[in-house]
mmCIF file of N, CA and C in Angstrom:
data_model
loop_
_atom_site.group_PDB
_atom_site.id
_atom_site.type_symbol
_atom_site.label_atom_id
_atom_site.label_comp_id
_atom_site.label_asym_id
_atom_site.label_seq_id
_atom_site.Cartn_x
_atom_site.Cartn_y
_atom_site.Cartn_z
ATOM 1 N N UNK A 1 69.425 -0.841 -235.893
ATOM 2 C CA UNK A 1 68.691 -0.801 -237.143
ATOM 3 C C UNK A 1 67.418 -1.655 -237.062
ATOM 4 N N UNK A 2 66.966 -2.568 -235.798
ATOM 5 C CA UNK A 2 65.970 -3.223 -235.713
ATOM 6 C C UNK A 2 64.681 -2.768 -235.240
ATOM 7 N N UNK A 3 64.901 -1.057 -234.948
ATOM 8 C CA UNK A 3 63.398 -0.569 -234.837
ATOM 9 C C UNK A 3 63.208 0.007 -236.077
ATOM 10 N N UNK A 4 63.537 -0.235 -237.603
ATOM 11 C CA UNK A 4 63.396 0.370 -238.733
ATOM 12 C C UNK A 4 61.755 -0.120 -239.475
ATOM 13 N N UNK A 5 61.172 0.653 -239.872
ATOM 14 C CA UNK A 5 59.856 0.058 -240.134
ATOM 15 C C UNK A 5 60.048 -0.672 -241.472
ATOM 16 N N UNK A 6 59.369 -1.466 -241.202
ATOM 17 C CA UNK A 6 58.818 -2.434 -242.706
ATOM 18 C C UNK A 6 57.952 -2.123 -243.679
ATOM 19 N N UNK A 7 58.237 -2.485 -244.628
ATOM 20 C CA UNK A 7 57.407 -1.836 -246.430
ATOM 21 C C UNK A 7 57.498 -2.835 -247.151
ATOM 22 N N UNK A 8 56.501 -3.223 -247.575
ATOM 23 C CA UNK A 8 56.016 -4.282 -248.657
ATOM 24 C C UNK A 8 56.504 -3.768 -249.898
ATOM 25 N N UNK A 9 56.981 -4.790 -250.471
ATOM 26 C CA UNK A 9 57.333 -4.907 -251.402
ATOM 27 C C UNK A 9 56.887 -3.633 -252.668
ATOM 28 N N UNK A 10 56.490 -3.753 -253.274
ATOM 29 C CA UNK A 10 55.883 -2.277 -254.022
ATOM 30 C C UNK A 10 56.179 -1.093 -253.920
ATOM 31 N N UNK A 11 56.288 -0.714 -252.382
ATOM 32 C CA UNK A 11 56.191 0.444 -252.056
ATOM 33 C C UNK A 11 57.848 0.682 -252.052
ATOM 34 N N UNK A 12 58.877 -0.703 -251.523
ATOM 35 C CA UNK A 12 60.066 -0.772 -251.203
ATOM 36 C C UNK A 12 60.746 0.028 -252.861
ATOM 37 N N UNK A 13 60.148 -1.106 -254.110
ATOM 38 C CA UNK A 13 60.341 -0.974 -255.376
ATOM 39 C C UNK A 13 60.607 0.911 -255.657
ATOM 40 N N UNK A 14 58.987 1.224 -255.230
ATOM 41 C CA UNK A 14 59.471 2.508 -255.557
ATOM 42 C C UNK A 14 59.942 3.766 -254.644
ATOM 43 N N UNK A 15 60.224 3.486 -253.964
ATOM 44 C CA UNK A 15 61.425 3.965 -252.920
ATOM 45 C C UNK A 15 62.880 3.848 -253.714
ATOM 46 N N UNK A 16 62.964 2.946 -254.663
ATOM 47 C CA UNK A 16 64.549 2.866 -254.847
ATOM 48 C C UNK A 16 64.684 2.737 -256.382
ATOM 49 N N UNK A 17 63.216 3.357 -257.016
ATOM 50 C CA UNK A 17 62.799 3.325 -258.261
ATOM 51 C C UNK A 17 63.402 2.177 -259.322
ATOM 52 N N UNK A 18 62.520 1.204 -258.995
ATOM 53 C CA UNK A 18 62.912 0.105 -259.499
ATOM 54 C C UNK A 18 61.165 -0.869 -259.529
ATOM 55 N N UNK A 19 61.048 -1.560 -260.682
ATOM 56 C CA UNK A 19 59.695 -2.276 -260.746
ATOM 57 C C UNK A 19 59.505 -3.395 -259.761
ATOM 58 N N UNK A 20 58.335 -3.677 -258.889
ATOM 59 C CA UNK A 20 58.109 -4.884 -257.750
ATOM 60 C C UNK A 20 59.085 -5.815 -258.614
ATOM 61 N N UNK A 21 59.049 -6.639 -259.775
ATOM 62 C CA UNK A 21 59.422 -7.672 -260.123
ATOM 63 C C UNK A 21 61.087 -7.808 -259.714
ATOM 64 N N UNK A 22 61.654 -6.059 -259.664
ATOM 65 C CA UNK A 22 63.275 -6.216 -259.658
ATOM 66 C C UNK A 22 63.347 -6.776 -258.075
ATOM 67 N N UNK A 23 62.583 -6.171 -257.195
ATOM 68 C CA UNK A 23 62.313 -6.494 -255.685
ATOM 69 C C UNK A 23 62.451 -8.195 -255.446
ATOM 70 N N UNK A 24 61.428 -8.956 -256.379
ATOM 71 C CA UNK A 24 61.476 -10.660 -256.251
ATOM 72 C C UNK A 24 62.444 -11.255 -256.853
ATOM 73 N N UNK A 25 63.032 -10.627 -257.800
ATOM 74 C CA UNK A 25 64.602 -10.782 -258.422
ATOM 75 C C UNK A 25 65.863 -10.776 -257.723
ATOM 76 N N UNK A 26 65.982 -9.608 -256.706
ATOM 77 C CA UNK A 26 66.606 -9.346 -255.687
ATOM 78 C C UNK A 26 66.410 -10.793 -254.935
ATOM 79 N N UNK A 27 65.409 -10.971 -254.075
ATOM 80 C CA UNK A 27 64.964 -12.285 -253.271
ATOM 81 C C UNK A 27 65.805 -13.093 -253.724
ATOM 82 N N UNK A 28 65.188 -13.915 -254.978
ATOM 83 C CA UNK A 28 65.538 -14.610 -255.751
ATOM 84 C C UNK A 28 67.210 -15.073 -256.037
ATOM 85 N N UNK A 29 67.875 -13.930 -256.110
ATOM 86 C CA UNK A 29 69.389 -14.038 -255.958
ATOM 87 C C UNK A 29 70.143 -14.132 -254.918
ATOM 88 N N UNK A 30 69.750 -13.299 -253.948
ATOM 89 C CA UNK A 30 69.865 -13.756 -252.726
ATOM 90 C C UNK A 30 70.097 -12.061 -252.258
ATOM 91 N N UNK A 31 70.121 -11.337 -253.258
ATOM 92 C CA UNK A 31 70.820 -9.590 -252.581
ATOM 93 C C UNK A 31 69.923 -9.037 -252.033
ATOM 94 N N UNK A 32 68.284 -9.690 -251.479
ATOM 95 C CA UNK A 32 68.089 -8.860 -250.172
ATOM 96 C C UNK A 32 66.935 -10.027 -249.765
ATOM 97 N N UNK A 33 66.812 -10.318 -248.525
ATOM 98 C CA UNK A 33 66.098 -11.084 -247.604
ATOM 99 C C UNK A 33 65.031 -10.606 -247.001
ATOM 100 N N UNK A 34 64.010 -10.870 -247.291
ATOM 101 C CA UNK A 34 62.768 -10.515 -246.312
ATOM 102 C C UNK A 34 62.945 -10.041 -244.709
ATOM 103 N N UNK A 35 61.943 -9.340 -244.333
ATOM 104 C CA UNK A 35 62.978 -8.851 -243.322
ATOM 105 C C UNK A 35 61.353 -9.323 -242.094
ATOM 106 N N UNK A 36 60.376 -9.537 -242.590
ATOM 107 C CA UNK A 36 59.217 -10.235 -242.059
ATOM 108 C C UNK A 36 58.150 -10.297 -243.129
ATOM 109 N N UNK A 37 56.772 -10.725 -242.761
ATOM 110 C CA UNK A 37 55.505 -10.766 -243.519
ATOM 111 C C UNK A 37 54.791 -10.313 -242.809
ATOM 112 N N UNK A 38 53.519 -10.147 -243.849
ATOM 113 C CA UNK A 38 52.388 -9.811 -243.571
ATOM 114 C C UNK A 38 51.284 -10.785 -244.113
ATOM 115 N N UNK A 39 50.607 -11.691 -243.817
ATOM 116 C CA UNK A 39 50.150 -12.378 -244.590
ATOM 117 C C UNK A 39 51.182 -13.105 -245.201
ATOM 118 N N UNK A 40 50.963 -13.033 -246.657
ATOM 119 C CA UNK A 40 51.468 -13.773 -247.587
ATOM 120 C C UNK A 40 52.385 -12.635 -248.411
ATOM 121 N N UNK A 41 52.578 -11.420 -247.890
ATOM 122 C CA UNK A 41 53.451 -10.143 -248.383
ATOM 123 C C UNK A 41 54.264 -10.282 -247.942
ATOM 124 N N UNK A 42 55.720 -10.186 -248.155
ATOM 125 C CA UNK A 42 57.617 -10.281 -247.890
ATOM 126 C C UNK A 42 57.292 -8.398 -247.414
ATOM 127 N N UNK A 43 57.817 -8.057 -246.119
ATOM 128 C CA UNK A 43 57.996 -7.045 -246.024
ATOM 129 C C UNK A 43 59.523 -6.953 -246.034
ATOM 130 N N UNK A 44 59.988 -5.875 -246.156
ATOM 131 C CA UNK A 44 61.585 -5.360 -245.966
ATOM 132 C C UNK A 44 62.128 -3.990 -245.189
ATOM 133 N N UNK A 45 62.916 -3.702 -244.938
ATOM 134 C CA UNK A 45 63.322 -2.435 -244.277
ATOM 135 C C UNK A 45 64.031 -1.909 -245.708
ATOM 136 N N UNK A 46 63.486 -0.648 -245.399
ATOM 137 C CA UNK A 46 64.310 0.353 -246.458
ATOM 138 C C UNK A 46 65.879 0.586 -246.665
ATOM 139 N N UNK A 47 66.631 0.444 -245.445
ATOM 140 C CA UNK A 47 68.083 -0.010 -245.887
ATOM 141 C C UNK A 47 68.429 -0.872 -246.656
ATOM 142 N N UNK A 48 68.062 -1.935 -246.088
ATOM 143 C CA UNK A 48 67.863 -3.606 -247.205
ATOM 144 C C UNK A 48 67.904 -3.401 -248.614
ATOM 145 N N UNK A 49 67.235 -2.658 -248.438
ATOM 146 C CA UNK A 49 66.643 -2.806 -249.976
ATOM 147 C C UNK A 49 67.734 -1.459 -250.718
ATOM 148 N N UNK A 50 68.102 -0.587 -250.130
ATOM 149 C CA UNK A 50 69.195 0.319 -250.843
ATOM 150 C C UNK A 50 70.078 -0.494 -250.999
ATOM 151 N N UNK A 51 70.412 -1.302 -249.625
ATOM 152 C CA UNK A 51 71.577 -1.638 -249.854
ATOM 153 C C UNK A 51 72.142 -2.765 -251.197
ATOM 154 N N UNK A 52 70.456 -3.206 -251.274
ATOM 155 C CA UNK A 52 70.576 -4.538 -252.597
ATOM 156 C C UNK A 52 70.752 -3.519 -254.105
ATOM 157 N N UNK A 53 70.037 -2.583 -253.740
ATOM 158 C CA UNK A 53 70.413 -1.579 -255.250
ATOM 159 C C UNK A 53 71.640 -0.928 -255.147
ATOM 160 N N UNK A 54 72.330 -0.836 -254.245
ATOM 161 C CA UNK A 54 73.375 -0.592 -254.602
ATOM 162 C C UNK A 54 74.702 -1.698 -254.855
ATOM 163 N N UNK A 55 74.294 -3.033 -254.585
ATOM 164 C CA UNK A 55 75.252 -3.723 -254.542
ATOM 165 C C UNK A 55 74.911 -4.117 -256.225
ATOM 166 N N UNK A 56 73.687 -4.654 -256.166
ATOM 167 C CA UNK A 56 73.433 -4.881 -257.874
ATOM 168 C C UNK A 56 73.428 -3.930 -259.183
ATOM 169 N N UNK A 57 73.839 -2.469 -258.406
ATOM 170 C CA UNK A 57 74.213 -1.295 -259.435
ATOM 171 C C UNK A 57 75.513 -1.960 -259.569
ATOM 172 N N UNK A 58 76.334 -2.269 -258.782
ATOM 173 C CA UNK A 58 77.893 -2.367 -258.716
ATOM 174 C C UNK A 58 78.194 -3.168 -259.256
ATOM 175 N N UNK A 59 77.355 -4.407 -258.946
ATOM 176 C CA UNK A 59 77.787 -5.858 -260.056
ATOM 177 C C UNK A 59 77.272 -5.834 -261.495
ATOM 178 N N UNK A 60 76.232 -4.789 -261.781
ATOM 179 C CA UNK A 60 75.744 -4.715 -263.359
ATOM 180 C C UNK A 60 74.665 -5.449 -263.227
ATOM 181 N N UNK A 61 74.220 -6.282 -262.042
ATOM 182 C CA UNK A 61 72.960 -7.209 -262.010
ATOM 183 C C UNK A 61 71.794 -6.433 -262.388
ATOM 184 N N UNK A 62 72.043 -5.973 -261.998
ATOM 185 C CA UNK A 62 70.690 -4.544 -262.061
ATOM 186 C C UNK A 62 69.361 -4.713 -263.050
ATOM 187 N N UNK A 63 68.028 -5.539 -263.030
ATOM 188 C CA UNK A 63 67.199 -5.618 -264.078
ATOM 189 C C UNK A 63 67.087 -4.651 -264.625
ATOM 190 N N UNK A 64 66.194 -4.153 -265.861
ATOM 191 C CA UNK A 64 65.110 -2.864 -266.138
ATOM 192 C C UNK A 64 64.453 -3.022 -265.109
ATOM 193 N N UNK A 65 64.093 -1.541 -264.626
ATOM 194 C CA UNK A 65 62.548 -1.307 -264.317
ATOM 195 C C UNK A 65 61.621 -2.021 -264.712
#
């Protein structure tokens, strides 16, 4: 899974239709980890980031959009 490409934040958001802010919320809690940067941008792999929407669908964490 480590040749998976990286997506900044935003783009990750709407890939898994969810607003950037739910993305730094995620961080923030700990249900998905940067996976490198760009600059001063948190990139992530697109699994990562399903996998945090689906764990925070499951727990009810789930922000609004």
């Amino acid at each position: 899974m480590n040749d998976c490409p990286l997506i900044p934040a935003p783009l990750a958001a709407r890939e898994v239709g969810v607003a950037p802010a739910t993305i730094r919320k995620w961080v923030q809690l700990g249900h998905l980890q940067p996976a490198g940067k760009s600059g001063r941008a948190h990139l992530f792999r697109l699994a990562d980031v399903f996998q945090a929407e689906r764990t925070t669908r499951r727990t009810g964490e789930r922000p609004a959009p």
